[in-house]
Coordinates of C-alpha atoms in Angstrom, one line a residue:
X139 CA 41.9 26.5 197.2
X140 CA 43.5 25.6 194.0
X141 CA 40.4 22.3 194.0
X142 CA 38.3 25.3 193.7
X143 CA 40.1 26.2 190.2
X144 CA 37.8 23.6 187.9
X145 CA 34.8 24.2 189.1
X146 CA 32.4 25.7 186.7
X147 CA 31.7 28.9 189.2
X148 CA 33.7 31.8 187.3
X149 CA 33.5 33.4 190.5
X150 CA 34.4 31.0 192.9
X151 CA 37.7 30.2 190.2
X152 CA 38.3 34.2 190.4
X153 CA 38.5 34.8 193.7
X154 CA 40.4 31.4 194.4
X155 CA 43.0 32.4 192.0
X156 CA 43.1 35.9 193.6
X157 CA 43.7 34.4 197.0
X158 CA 46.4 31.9 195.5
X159 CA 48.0 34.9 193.7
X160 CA 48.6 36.8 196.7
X161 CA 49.7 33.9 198.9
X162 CA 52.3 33.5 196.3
X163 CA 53.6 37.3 195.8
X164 CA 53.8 37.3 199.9
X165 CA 57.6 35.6 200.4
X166 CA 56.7 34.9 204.1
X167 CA 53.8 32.5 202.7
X168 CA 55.6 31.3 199.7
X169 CA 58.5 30.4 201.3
X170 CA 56.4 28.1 203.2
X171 CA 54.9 25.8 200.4
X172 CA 56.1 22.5 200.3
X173 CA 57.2 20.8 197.0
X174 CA 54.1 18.4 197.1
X175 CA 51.7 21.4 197.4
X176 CA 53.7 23.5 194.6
X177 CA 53.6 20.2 192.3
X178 CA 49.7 20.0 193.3
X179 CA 49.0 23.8 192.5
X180 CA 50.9 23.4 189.2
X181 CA 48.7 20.6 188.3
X182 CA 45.5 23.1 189.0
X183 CA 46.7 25.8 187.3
X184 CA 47.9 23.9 183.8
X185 CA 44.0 24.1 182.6
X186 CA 44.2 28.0 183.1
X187 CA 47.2 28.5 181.0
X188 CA 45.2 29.2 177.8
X189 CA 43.6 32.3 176.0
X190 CA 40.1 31.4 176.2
X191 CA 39.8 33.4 179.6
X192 CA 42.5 36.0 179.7
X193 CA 40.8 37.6 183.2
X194 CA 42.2 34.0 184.7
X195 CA 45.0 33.4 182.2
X196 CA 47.2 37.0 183.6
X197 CA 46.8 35.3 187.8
X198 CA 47.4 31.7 186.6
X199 CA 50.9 32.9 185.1
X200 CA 52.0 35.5 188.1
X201 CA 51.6 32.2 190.3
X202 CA 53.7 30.2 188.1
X203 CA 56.1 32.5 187.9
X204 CA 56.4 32.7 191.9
X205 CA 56.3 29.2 192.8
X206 CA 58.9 28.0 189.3
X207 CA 61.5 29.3 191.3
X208 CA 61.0 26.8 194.0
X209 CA 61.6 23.7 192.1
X210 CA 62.2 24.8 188.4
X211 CA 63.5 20.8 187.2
X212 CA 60.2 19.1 188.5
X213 CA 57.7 22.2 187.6
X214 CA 59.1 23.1 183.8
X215 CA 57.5 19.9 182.2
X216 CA 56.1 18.8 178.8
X217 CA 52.9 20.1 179.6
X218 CA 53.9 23.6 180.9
X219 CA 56.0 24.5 177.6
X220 CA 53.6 23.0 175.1
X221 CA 50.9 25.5 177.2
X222 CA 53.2 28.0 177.1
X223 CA 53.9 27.4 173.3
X224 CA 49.7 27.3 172.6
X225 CA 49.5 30.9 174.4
X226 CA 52.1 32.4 171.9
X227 CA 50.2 31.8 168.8
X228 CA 47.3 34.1 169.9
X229 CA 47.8 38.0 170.4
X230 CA 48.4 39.0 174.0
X231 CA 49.1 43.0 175.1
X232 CA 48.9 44.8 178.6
X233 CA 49.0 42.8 181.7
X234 CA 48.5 39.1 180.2
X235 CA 51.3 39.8 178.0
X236 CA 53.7 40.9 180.7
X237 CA 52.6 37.5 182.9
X238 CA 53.3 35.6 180.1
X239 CA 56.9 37.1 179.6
X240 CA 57.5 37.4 183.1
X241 CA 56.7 33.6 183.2
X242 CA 59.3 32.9 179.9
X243 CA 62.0 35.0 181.5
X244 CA 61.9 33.1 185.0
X245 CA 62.3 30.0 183.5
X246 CA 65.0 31.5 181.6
X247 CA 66.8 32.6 184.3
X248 CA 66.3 29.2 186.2
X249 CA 68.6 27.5 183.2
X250 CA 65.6 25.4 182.3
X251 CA 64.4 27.1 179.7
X252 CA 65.9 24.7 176.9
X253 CA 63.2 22.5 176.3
X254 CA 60.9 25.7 176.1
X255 CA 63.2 27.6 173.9
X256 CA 62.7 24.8 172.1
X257 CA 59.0 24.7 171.8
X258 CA 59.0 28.4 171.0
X259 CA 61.1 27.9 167.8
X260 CA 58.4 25.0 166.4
X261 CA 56.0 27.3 166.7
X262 CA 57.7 29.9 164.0
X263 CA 55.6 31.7 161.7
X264 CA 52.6 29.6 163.2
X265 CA 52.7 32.1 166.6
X266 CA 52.2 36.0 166.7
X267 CA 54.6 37.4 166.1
X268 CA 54.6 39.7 168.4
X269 CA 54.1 37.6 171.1
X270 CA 56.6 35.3 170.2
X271 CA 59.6 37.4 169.4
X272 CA 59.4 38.9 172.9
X273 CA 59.2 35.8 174.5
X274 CA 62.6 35.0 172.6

């Protein structure tokens, strides 16, 4: 399912992500992913982590937030916080907002949140501010 996430079919990548989402809130499922597929699904969901489609952006995070939890060292990479850092120089509020913190706290609490914490300071007065000073 997450091959189906770059394909150019808005509705195809919705209900993929939808289907992915719910496999990954359901512990019986997630407990069952291995690292490889986890590492893979990371990989596929890096493109969505961006605010040019917030309808995918709030399901993209709520996954990551799930699965970080299963291997936080390999998972929280470059790429992740420097997506992570793009997202909090827009304005987020409702649902996308609370993914996105949701996502910043887990890693937090997986002690891997330096190199994020990190990130989020370069950013400063460059990021909303409202976004950002929750996230720290």
């Amino acid at each position: 399912m997450a091959n189906q996430l770059r394909k150019s079919d808005r509705s195809l990548r919705g209900s993929c992500l939808e289907a992915l989402q719910y496999l990954a809130l359901n512990s019986v499922t997630a407990s069952l992913f291995e690292i490889a597929t986890i590492a893979q699904m990371k990989t596929h969901l890096l493109p969505l982590i961006s605010v040019a489609d917030l309808h995918l952006l709030t399901p993209a995070l709520v996954i990551l937030a799930k699965i970080i939890p299963t291997d936080p060292d390999t998972l929280v990479t470059e790429d992740l916080t420097s997506a992570l850092c793009q997202v909090s120089r827009t304005h987020l509020e409702g649902p996308p907002l609370k993914a996105y913190l949701l996502v910043i706290k887990v890693i937090g609490e997986q002690s891997t949140g330096a190199l994020l914490m990190k990130g989020l300071l370069t950013v400063g007065l460059d990021g909303e501010t409202m976004v950002l000073g929750r996230a720290i």
